[in-house]
């Protein structure tokens, strides 16, 4: 299988990734003995989640993606919310938003395939303007990112002149370009505290901002953005879990309402939550977040029982093995950012990375 075998001919300067890298031959998706042998060790990582009878469906994709990835010299970055067959079987780098942004900044490969949502792919592109960044489904958005535009931020700055703008990384490059510094859920407090001003605009996640406001003396002004997955959790539901089993550990993502965080034993980014489970090894744990994450981590902590309220992020779930394969075969969809916007947005992301590294 040679990626250049079906190279697209172009008379002019190649502008698309397919023109630059060529389209590959579509691999066979038969579950051959060779595929079974080559993927056996990967099945061991997901056998708690994928029944043996289903592996012959996934394995040919896993095999083809890993071969084509190597031929293309591509790297796959996957967020903690990706499904186990992506997270454990084809990803090269996994992590939370901050870890993926940091790793994206160091990537040597010419091609980055972002298994996550669009703002994550844009962040990779901002930090690697020379690289080709692909996303398996361009429609993988985010309710927080879609809650605000660059024009909205300009209006906020007119309304609150001189107030520094901290923007959650779950935003478009347009919004980041209007921002002083970005943050993620793992560093929002450090970012807010790093600013001299007594008042800070912390946008667009209203709940993240309310949660940080409880930990700082600064006045926090926010926006009405919400994560459609985390806003569905309620304190009442968590209290009911705790009443049913007082020994249960409850750990929540800071995109949840402050009343939910108040009931939790720990709150942190997706990787912070994983580290908490690995360090504390609770007998039973409730992960108050997107439910694929528990499936990804449970194989690594066999003694821990996970209670999984199954809230799925419909955007993260747009990324599938067949779409990752298509992406590597056809070299699409390519994520691009206007260079003028990118230059300004990059500064906001780099300021965050410099502050917390
Ligand atoms: P993390 O930065 O904690 O991975 O969060 C990203 C996200 O989209 C959570 O919903
Ligand atoms: Fe956006 Fe929420 Fe999905 Fe994370 S879980 S990508 S914040 S919609």
CSV table of N, CA and C and ligand atoms in Angstrom, one decimal, residues 79 81 97 116-120 140-145 168 170 205 226-231 253 255 270 289-290 311-316, ligand 2:
chain,number,residue,atom,x,y,z
A,79,UNK,N,-8.1,12.5,22.6
A,79,UNK,CA,-8.5,13.0,23.9
A,79,UNK,C,-9.0,11.9,24.8
A,81,UNK,N,-11.7,11.4,26.1
A,81,UNK,CA,-13.1,11.0,25.9
A,81,UNK,C,-13.3,10.1,24.6
A,97,UNK,N,-7.0,18.4,27.5
A,97,UNK,CA,-6.7,19.4,26.6
A,97,UNK,C,-5.3,20.0,26.7
A,116,UNK,N,-10.5,14.1,18.5
A,116,UNK,CA,-11.1,14.9,19.5
A,116,UNK,C,-12.0,15.9,18.8
A,117,UNK,N,-12.2,17.1,19.3
A,117,UNK,CA,-13.2,18.0,18.7
A,117,UNK,C,-12.4,19.1,18.0
A,118,UNK,N,-13.2,19.9,17.2
A,118,UNK,CA,-12.5,20.8,16.3
A,118,UNK,C,-11.6,21.8,17.0
A,119,UNK,N,-12.0,22.3,18.2
A,119,UNK,CA,-11.1,23.3,18.8
A,119,UNK,C,-9.8,22.7,19.1
A,120,UNK,N,-9.7,21.4,19.4
A,120,UNK,CA,-8.5,20.8,19.7
A,120,UNK,C,-7.6,20.7,18.5
A,140,UNK,N,-17.3,17.7,14.3
A,140,UNK,CA,-17.1,17.4,15.8
A,140,UNK,C,-16.8,18.8,16.5
A,141,UNK,N,-17.9,19.3,17.0
A,141,UNK,CA,-17.8,20.7,17.6
A,141,UNK,C,-17.8,20.6,19.1
A,142,UNK,N,-18.3,21.6,19.7
A,142,UNK,CA,-18.4,21.7,21.2
A,142,UNK,C,-19.3,22.8,21.6
A,143,UNK,N,-20.3,22.5,22.5
A,143,UNK,CA,-21.3,23.5,22.8
A,143,UNK,C,-20.6,24.7,23.5
A,144,UNK,N,-19.5,24.6,24.2
A,144,UNK,CA,-18.9,25.7,24.8
A,144,UNK,C,-18.3,26.6,23.6
A,145,UNK,N,-17.6,25.9,22.7
A,145,UNK,CA,-16.9,26.7,21.7
A,145,UNK,C,-18.0,27.4,20.8
A,168,UNK,N,-11.2,30.0,28.0
A,168,UNK,CA,-11.1,28.5,28.0
A,168,UNK,C,-10.6,28.0,26.7
A,170,UNK,N,-11.5,25.6,25.1
A,170,UNK,CA,-12.7,25.1,24.3
A,170,UNK,C,-13.3,26.2,23.6
A,205,UNK,N,-17.1,29.5,29.7
A,205,UNK,CA,-17.9,28.5,30.5
A,205,UNK,C,-18.3,29.1,31.9
A,226,UNK,N,-22.1,26.8,28.3
A,226,UNK,CA,-22.2,25.6,29.1
A,226,UNK,C,-21.8,24.4,28.3
A,227,UNK,N,-21.2,23.4,29.0
A,227,UNK,CA,-20.9,22.1,28.3
A,227,UNK,C,-22.2,21.3,28.4
A,228,UNK,N,-22.7,20.9,27.2
A,228,UNK,CA,-24.0,20.1,27.2
A,228,UNK,C,-23.9,18.8,27.9
A,229,UNK,N,-22.7,18.3,28.1
A,229,UNK,CA,-22.6,17.0,28.8
A,229,UNK,C,-22.6,17.2,30.3
A,230,UNK,N,-21.8,18.1,30.8
A,230,UNK,CA,-21.6,18.3,32.2
A,230,UNK,C,-22.7,19.1,32.9
A,231,UNK,N,-23.5,19.9,32.1
A,231,UNK,CA,-24.6,20.6,32.7
A,231,UNK,C,-25.7,19.7,33.1
A,253,UNK,N,-15.8,16.8,36.9
A,253,UNK,CA,-15.1,17.8,36.1
A,253,UNK,C,-15.6,19.2,36.4
A,255,UNK,N,-16.4,21.6,34.7
A,255,UNK,CA,-17.4,22.1,33.8
A,255,UNK,C,-18.8,21.9,34.4
A,270,UNK,N,-9.8,16.1,33.0
A,270,UNK,CA,-10.0,14.7,32.7
A,270,UNK,C,-8.7,13.9,33.2
A,289,UNK,N,-18.5,12.8,34.5
A,289,UNK,CA,-17.9,13.3,33.3
A,289,UNK,C,-18.4,12.5,32.1
A,290,UNK,N,-17.8,12.7,30.9
A,290,UNK,CA,-18.2,11.9,29.7
A,290,UNK,C,-17.9,10.4,30.0
A,311,UNK,N,-23.3,9.8,30.2
A,311,UNK,CA,-23.5,11.0,29.4
A,311,UNK,C,-22.4,11.0,28.4
A,312,UNK,N,-22.8,10.9,27.1
A,312,UNK,CA,-21.8,10.9,26.0
A,312,UNK,C,-21.8,12.2,25.4
A,313,UNK,N,-20.6,12.6,24.9
A,313,UNK,CA,-20.5,13.9,24.2
A,313,UNK,C,-20.7,13.5,22.7
A,314,UNK,N,-21.8,14.0,22.1
A,314,UNK,CA,-22.1,13.6,20.7
A,314,UNK,C,-21.0,14.1,19.7
A,315,UNK,N,-20.3,15.1,20.1
A,315,UNK,CA,-19.2,15.6,19.2
A,315,UNK,C,-18.0,14.7,19.2
A,316,UNK,N,-17.6,14.3,20.4
A,316,UNK,CA,-16.5,13.4,20.5
A,316,UNK,C,-16.8,12.1,19.8
B,2,LIG,FE1,-17.4,20.4,24.5
B,2,LIG,FE2,-18.6,19.3,26.6
B,2,LIG,FE3,-18.1,17.8,24.5
B,2,LIG,FE4,-16.1,18.6,26.2
B,2,LIG,S1,-17.8,17.2,26.6
B,2,LIG,S2,-16.1,18.7,23.9
B,2,LIG,S3,-16.9,20.7,26.7
B,2,LIG,S4,-19.5,19.5,24.6
